[in-house]
Short mmCIF file of C-alpha atoms in Angstrom, two decimals:
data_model
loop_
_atom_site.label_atom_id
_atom_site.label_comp_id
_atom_site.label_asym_id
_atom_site.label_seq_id
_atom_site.Cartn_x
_atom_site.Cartn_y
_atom_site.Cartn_z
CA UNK A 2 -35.95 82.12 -2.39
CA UNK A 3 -35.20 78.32 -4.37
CA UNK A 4 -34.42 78.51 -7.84
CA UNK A 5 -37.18 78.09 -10.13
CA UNK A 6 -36.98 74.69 -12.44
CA UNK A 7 -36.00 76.60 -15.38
CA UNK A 8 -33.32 78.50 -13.93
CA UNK A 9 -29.79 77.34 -14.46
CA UNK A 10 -26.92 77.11 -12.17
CA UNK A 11 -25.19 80.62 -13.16
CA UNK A 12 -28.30 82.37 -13.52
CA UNK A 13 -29.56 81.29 -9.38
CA UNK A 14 -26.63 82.62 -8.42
CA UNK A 15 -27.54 85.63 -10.21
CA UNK A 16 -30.43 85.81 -8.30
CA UNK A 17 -28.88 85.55 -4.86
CA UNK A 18 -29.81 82.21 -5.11
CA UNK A 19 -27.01 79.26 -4.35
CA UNK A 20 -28.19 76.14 -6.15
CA UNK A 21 -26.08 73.67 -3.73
CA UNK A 22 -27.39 75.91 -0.23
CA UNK A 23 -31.46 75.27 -1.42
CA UNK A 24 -30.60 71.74 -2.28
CA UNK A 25 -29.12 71.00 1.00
CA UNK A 26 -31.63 73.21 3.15
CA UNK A 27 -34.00 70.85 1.54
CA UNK A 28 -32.26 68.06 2.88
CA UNK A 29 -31.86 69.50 6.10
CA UNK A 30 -35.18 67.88 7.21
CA UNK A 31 -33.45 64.62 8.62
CA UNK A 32 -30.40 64.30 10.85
CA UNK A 33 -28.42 62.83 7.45
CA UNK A 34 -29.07 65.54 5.85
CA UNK A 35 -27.22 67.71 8.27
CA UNK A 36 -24.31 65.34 7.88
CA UNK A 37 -24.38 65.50 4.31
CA UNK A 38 -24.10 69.32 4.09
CA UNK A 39 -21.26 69.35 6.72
CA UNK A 40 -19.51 66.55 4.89
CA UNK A 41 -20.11 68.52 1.93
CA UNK A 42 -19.03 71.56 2.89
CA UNK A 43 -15.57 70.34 4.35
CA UNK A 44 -14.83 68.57 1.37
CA UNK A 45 -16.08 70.66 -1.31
CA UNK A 46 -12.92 72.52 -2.68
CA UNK A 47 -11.21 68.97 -3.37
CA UNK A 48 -14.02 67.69 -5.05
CA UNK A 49 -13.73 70.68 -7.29
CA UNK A 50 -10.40 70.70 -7.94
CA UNK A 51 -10.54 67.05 -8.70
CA UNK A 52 -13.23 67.38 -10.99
CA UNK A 53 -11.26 70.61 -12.92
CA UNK A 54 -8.58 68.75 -13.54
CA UNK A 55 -10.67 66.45 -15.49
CA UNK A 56 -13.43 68.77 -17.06
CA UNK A 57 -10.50 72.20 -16.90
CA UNK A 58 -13.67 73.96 -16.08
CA UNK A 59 -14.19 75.16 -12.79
CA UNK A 60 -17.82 76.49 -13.17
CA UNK A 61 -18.80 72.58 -14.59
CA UNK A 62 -16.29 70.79 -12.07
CA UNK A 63 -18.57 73.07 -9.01
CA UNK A 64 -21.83 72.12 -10.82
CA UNK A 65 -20.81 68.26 -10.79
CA UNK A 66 -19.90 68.37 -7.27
CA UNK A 67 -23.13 69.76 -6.78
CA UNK A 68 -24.57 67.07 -8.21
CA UNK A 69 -22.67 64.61 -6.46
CA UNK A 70 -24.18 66.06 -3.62
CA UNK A 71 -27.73 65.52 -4.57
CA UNK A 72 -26.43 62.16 -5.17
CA UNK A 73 -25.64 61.87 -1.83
CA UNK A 74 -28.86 63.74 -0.04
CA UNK A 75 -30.66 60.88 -2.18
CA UNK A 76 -28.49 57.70 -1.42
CA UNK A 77 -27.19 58.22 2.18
CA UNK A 78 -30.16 58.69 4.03
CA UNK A 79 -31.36 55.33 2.46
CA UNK A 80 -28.08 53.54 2.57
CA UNK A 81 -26.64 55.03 5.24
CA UNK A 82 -23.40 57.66 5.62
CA UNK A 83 -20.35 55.57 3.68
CA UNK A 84 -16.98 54.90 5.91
CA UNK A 85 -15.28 57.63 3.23
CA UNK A 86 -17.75 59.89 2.58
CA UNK A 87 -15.13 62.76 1.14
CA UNK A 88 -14.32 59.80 -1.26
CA UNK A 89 -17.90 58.88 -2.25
CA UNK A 90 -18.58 62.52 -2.94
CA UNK A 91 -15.02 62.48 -4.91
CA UNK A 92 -15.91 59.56 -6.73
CA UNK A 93 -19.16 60.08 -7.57
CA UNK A 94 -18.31 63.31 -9.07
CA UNK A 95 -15.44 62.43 -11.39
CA UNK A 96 -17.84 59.87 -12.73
CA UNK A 97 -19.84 61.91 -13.51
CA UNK A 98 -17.04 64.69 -14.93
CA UNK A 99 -16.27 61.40 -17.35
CA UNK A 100 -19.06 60.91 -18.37
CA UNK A 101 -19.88 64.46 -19.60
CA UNK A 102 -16.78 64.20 -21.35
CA UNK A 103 -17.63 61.05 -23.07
CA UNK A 104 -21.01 62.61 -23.77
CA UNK A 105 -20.06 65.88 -25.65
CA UNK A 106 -18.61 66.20 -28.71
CA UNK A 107 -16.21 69.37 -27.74
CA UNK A 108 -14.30 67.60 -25.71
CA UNK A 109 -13.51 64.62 -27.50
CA UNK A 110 -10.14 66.02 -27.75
CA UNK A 111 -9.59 66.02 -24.22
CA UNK A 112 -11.03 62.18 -23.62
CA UNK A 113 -8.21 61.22 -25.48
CA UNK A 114 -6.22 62.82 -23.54
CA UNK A 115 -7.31 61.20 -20.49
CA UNK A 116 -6.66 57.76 -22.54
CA UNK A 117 -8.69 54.34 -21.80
CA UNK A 118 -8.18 54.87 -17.65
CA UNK A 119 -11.06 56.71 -17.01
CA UNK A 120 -13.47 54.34 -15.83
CA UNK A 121 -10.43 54.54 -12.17
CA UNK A 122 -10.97 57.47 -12.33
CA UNK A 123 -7.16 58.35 -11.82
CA UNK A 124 -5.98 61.74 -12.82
CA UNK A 125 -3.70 61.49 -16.01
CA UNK A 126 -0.60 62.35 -15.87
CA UNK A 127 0.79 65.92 -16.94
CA UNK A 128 4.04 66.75 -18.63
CA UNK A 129 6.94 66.64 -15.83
CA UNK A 130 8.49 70.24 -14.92
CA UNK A 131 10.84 70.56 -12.39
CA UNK A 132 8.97 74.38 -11.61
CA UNK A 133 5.76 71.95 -11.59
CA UNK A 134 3.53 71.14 -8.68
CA UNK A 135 0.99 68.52 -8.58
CA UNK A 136 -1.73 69.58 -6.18
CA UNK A 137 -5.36 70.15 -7.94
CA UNK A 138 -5.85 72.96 -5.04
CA UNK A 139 -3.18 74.93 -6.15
CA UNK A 140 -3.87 74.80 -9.27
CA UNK A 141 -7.55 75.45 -8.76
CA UNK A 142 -6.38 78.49 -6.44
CA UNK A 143 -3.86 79.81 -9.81
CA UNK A 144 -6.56 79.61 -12.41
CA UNK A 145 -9.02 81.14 -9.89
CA UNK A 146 -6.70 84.36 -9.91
CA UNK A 147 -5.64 84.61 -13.61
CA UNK A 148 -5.67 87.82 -15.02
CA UNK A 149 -8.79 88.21 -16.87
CA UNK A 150 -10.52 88.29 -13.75
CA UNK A 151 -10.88 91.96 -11.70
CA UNK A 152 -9.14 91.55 -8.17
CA UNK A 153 -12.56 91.42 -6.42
CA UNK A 154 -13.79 88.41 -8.96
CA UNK A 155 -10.28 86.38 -8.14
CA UNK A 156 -10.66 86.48 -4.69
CA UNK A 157 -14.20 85.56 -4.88
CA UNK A 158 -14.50 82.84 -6.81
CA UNK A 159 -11.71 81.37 -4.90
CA UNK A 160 -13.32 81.78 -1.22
CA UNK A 161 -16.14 79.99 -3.16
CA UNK A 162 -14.18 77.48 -4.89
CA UNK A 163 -11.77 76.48 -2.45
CA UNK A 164 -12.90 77.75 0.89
CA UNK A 165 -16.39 75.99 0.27
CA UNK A 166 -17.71 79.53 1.54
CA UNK A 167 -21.20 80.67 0.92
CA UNK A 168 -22.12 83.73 -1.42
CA UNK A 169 -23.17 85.69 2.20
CA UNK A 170 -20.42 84.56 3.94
CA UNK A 171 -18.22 86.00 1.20
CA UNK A 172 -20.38 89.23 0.82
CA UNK A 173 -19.48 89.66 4.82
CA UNK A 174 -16.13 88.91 4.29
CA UNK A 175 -15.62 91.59 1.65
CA UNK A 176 -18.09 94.00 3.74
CA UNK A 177 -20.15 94.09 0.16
CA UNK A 178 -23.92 93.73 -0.75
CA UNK A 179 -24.30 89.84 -1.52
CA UNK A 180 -25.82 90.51 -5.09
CA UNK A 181 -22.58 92.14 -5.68
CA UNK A 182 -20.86 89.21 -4.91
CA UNK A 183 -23.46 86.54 -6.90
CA UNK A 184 -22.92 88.49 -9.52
CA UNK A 185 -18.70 88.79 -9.25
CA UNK A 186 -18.61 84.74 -9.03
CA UNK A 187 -20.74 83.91 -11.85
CA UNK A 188 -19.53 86.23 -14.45
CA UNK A 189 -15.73 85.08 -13.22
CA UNK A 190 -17.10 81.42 -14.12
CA UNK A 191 -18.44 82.88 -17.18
CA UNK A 192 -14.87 84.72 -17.97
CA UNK A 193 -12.50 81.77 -17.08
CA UNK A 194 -15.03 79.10 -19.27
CA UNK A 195 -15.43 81.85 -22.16
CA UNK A 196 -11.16 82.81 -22.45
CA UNK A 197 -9.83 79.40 -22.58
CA UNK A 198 -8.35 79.41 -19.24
CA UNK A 199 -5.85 76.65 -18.48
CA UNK A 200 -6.52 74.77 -14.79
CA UNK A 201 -2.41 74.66 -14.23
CA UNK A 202 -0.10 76.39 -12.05
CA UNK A 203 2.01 78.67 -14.48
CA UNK A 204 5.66 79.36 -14.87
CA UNK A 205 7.78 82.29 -14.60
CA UNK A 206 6.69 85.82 -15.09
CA UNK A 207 3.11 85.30 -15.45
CA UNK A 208 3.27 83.10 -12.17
CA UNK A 209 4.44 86.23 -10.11
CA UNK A 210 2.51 88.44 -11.52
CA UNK A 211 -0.37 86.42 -9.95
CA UNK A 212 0.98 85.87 -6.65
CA UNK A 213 -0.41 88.99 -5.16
CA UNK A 214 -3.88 87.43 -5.59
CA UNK A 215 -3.06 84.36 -4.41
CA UNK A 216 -1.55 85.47 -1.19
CA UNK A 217 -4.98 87.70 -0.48
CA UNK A 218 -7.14 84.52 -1.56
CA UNK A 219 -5.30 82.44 1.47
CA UNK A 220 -4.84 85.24 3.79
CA UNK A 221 -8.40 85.27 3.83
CA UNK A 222 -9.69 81.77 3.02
CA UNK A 223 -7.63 81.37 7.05
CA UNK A 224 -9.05 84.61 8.39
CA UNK A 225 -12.69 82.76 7.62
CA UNK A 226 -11.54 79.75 9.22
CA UNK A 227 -10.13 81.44 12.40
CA UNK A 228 -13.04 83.99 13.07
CA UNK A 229 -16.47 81.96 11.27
CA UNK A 230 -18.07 85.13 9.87
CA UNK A 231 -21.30 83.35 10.16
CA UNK A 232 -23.11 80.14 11.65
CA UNK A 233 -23.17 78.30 15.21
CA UNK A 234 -18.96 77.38 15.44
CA UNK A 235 -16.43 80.24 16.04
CA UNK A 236 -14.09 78.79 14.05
CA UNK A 237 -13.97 76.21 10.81
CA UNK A 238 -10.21 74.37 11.39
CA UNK A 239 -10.33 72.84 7.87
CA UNK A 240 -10.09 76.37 6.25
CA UNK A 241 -7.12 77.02 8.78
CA UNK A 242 -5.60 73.61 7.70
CA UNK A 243 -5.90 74.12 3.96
CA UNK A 244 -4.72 77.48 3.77
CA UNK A 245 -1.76 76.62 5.93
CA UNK A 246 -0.88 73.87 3.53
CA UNK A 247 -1.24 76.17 0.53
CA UNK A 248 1.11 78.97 2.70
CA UNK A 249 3.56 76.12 3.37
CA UNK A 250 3.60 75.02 -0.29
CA UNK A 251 3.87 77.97 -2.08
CA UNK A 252 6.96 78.83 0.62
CA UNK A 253 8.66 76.14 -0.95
CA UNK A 254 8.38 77.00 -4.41
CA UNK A 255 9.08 80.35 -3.66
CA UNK A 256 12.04 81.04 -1.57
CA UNK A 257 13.01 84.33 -2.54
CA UNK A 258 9.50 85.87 -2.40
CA UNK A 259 9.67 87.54 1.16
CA UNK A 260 5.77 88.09 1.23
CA UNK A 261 5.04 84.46 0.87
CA UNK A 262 7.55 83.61 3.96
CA UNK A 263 5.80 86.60 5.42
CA UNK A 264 2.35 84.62 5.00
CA UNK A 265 3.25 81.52 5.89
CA UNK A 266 4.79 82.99 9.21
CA UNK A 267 1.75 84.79 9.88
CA UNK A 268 -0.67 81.45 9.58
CA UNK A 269 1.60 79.58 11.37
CA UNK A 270 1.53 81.86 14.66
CA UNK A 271 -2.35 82.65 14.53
CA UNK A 272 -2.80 78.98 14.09
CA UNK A 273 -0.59 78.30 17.19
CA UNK A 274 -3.36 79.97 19.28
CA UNK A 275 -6.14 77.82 18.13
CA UNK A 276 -6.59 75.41 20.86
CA UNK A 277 -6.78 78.14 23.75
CA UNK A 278 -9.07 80.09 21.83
CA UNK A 279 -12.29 78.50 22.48
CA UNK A 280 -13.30 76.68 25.91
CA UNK A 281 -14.95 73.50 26.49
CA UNK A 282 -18.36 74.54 24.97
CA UNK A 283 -16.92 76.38 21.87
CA UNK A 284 -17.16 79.80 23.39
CA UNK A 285 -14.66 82.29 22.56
CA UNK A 286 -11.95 82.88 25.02
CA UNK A 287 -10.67 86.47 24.32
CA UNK A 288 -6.72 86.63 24.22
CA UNK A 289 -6.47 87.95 27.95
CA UNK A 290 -7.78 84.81 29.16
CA UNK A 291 -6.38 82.30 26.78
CA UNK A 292 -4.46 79.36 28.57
CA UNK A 293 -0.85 79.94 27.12
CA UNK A 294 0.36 76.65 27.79
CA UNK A 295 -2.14 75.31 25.22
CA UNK A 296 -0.55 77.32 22.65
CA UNK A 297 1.16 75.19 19.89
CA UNK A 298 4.67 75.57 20.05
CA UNK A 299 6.22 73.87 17.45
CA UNK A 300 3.53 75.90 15.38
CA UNK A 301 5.09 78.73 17.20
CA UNK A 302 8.91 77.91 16.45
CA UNK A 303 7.86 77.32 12.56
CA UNK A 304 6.57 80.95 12.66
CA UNK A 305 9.58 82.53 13.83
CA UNK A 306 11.57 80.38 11.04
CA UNK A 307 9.24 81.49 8.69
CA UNK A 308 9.91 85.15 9.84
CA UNK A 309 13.43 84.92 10.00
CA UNK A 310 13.41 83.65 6.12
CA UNK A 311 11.36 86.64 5.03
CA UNK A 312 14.06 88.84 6.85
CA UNK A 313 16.41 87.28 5.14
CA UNK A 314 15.25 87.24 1.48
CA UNK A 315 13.27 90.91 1.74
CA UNK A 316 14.83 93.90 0.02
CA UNK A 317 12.60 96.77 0.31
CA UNK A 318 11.86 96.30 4.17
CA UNK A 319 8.55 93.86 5.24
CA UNK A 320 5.31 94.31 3.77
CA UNK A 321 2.25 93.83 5.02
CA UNK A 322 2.02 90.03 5.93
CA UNK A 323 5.57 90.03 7.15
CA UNK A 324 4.71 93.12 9.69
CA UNK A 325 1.22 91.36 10.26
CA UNK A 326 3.67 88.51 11.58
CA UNK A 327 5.80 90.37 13.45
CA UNK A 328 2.41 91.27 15.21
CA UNK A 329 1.93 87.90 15.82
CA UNK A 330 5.19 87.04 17.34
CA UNK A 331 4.93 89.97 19.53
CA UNK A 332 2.31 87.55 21.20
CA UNK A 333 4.07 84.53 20.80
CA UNK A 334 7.15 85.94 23.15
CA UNK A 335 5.16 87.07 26.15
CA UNK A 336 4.59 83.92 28.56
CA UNK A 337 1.75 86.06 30.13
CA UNK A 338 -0.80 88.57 28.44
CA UNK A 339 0.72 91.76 30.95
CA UNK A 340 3.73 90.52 29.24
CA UNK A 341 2.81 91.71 25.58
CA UNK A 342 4.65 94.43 24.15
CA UNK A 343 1.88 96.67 23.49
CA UNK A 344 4.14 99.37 22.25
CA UNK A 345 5.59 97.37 19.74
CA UNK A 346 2.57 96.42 18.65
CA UNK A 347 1.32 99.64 18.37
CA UNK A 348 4.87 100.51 16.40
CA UNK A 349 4.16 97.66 13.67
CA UNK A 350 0.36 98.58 13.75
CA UNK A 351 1.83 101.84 12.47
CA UNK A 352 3.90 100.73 9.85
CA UNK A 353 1.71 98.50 8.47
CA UNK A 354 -1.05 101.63 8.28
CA UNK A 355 1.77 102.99 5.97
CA UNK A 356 2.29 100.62 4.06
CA UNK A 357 -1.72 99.21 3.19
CA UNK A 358 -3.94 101.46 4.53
CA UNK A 359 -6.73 99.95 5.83
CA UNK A 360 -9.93 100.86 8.54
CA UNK A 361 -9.30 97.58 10.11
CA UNK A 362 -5.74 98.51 10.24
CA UNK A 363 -6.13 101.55 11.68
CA UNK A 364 -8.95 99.91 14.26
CA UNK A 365 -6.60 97.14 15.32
CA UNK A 366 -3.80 100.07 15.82
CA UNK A 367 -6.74 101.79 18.26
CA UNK A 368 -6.23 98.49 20.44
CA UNK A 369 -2.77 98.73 20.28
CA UNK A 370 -2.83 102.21 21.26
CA UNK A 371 -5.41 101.61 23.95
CA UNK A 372 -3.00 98.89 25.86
CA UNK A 373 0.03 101.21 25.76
CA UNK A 374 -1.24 104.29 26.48
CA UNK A 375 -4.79 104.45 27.88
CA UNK A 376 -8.07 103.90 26.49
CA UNK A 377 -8.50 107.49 26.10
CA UNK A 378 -6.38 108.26 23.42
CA UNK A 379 -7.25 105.34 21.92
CA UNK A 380 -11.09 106.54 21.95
CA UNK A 381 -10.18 108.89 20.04
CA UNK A 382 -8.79 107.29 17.25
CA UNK A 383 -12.24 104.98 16.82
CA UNK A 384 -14.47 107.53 17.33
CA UNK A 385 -12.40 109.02 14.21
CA UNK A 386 -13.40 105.32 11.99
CA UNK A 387 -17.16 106.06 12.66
CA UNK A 388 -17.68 107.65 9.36
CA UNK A 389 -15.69 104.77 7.31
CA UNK A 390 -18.60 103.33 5.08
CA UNK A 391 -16.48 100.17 4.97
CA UNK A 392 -16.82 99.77 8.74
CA UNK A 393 -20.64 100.87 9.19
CA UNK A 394 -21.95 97.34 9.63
CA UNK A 395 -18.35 95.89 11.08
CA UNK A 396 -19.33 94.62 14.38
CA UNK A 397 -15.66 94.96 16.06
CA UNK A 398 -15.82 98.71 15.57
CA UNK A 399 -18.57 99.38 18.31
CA UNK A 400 -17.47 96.07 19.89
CA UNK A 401 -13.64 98.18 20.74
CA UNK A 402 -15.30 101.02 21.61
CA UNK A 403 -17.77 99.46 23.89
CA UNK A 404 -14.50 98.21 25.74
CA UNK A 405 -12.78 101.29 25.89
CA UNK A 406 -15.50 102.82 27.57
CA UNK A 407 -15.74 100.43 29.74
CA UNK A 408 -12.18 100.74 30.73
CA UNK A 409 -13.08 104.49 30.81
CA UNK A 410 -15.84 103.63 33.36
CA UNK A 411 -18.65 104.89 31.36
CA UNK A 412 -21.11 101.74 31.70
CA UNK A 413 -24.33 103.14 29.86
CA UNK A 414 -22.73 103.88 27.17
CA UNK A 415 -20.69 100.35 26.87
CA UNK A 416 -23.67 98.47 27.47
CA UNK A 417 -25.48 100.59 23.96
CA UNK A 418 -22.50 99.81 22.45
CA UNK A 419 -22.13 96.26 23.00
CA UNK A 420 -25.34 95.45 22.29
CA UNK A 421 -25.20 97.39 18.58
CA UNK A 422 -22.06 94.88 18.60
CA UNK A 423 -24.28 91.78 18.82
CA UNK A 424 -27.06 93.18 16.59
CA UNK A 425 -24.12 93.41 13.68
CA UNK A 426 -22.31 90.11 14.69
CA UNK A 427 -23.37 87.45 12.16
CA UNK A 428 -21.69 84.66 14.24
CA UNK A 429 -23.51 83.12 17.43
CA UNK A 430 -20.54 82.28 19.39
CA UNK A 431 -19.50 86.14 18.86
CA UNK A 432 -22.66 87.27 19.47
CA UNK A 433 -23.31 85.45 22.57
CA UNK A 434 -20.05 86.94 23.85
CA UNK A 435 -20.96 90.71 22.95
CA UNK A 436 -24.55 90.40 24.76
CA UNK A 437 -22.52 88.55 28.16
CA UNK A 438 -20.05 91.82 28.11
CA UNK A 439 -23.27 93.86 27.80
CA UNK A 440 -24.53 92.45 30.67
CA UNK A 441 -21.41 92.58 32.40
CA UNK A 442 -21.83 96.83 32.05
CA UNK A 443 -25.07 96.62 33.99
#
């Protein structure tokens, strides 16, 4: 369903409706089109950021980069794709930012502010702190995940803000109905616009008590780039790459916070794996068959430091992204898969069950379970996550089982299960995959 002409911005969304998605299905129609939304899509959270620093709105700086991407669907396919298109799309939109300033009254205050530079469009400069940090994404992901906003809304608005996700790529991320997510981001952008809500990165106490939220926005803003929830490409390397940055810079500023080490470690070693994980097509190459050598290691080696510094610093034994690492590192020492250290695994899997309970947890632990001891103990821990509402459309749920009865030698009843697998599985890679094992069982 398109918006109608009378509907705003917020209200579309409302609807289930993404303004910036219609425009550039519209678009779709020519093969510059298609670059425009891809181009768009990739560079969409800087644009943003860029703009909020200007307008310190994020719900205006998303509808200006919006714009600038109408802009775009109108120029380029007439003048043809620029050298720099992130720039032109940058560009374009701060112009625009200033000249909305310029244009109403309530933020006269602000213009001045910004001071006779605008027309370069170069960001003005901010009161030097020596806590400070000048990067518009991190500040963008901060005022995302202030306060005023319910967990759910912070992480939300940030998967939409920064990781350029879609309102039903979100909604599958979450496992939630996708009006339930339309609604959570616009009355967020409502919240932030209507409290006040500085675009900064803030100091001290208020800072940590935010940090929670920020860690869950990255964690997952890199679990969307490493496993595509939806569309044609397993994964989307630019969500890896920013949310790695963010780990990495947040690590700095931080060095006594075990759980950001903890993160940081853990993006490091699943990025490590990234080049073996799809083959020469883009198909997924499960971790049995990945080519080890192609595994990064100085990716690797920065994940153990990483680990080692949230050791160090933590108090109160790891939490849940340091264990999650020490997952990952359990991988990351065996040369060969028959190698691993399935017990281990299955150890940590445990512990981390303790300490955030979680179906996915618990599902992950079944694999675990399933390499150390059998698939038939294993079995029995999934077929006890078959009544978890939160897993009824997860597609890795009858995607484990259909492997462990496999394993188990009962083919009929792998093949039903793969196939329900591919039915749930959003992603085509992924789904591909599921209906080859299904065929595989006969």
């Amino acid at each position: 369903m398109e918006p109608q002409p009378t509907v705003t911005p917020a209200d579309a969304d409302l609807a289930g409706t993404d303004p910036a998605e219609a425009t550039a299905a519209d678009a779709t129609t020519s093969g510059t089109g298609d670059a425009v939304e891809t181009i768009f899509r990739i560079e969409s959270p800087r644009i943003i950021a860029g703009v909020a620093r200007i307008v310190r709105d994020v719900g205006i700086a998303e509808e200006l980069a919006q714009d600038a991407l109408v802009a775009a669907l109108e120029q380029w396919p007439r003048d043809g794709v620029p050298e720099n298109p992130g720039a032109w799309l940058m560009a374009t939109a701060k112009h625009r930012a200033i000249d909305l300033v310029r244009r109403r009254e309530r933020y006269a205050r602000k213009l001045e502010e910004i001071g006779r530079d605008l027309d370069t469009t170069t960001p003005f400069e901010e009161p030097a702190d020596p806590d400070d940090i000048d990067d518009d994404l991190l500040r963008l992901v901060f005022t995302a995940c202030h306060p005023v906003l319910s967990a759910e809304a912070r992480i939300a608005l940030t998967l939409r803000l920064l990781g350029g996700l879609t309102t039903p790529e979100i909604a599958r991320a979450f496992l939630a109905p996708e009006a339930t997510i339309a609604q959570r981001i616009v009355r967020a952008k409502r919240t932030l616009a209507t409290k006040g809500v500085a675009f900064e990165v803030p100091y001290g106490p208020e800072r940590e008590a935010r940090l929670g939220s920020v860690l869950e926005v990255i964690y997952l803003i890199f679990n969307e780039g490493y496993a595509a929830t939806a569309g044609d490409d397993l994964l989307r390397p630019a969500l890896c790459e920013d949310a790695l940055r963010l780990a990495r810079v947040l690590a700095e500023l931080m060095p006594k916070e075990p759980e950001v080490h903890g993160l940081a470690a853990l993006l490091e070693l699943q990025e490590s794996r990234a080049a073996a994980r799809t083959g020469p097509l883009g198909e997924p190459v499960l971790l049995k068959d990945q080519n080890r050598r192609r595994w990064n290691r100085l990716l690797i080696r920065r994940g153990f430091a990483a680990l080692g510094r949230s050791n160090a610093v933590a108090t109160a034994g790891p939490g849940p992204y340091a264990l999650q690492a020490a997952i990952a590192a359990c991988h990351a020492q065996a040369y060969a898969y028959e190698d691993t250290d399935w017990a281990q695994i299955a150890t940590l899997y445990g512990l981390l069950a303790a300490r955030s309970p979680s179906p996915v947890v618990e599902l992950n632990r079944a694999v675990a379970v399933s390499m150390a001891e059998g698939p038939e103990p294993a079995l029995a821990l999934v077929d006890g996550l078959a009544t978890e509402p939160a897993l009824r459309d997860y597609h890795l749920l009858p995607s484990v089982r259909g492997d462990l009865l496999a394993r188990l030698g009962r083919t009929a009843e792998a093949r039903a299960e793969f196939a329900r697998a591919a039915s749930l599985a959003r992603n085509e890679r992924e789904r591909a995959l599921l209906l080859a094992r299904a065929r595989e069982c006969g």
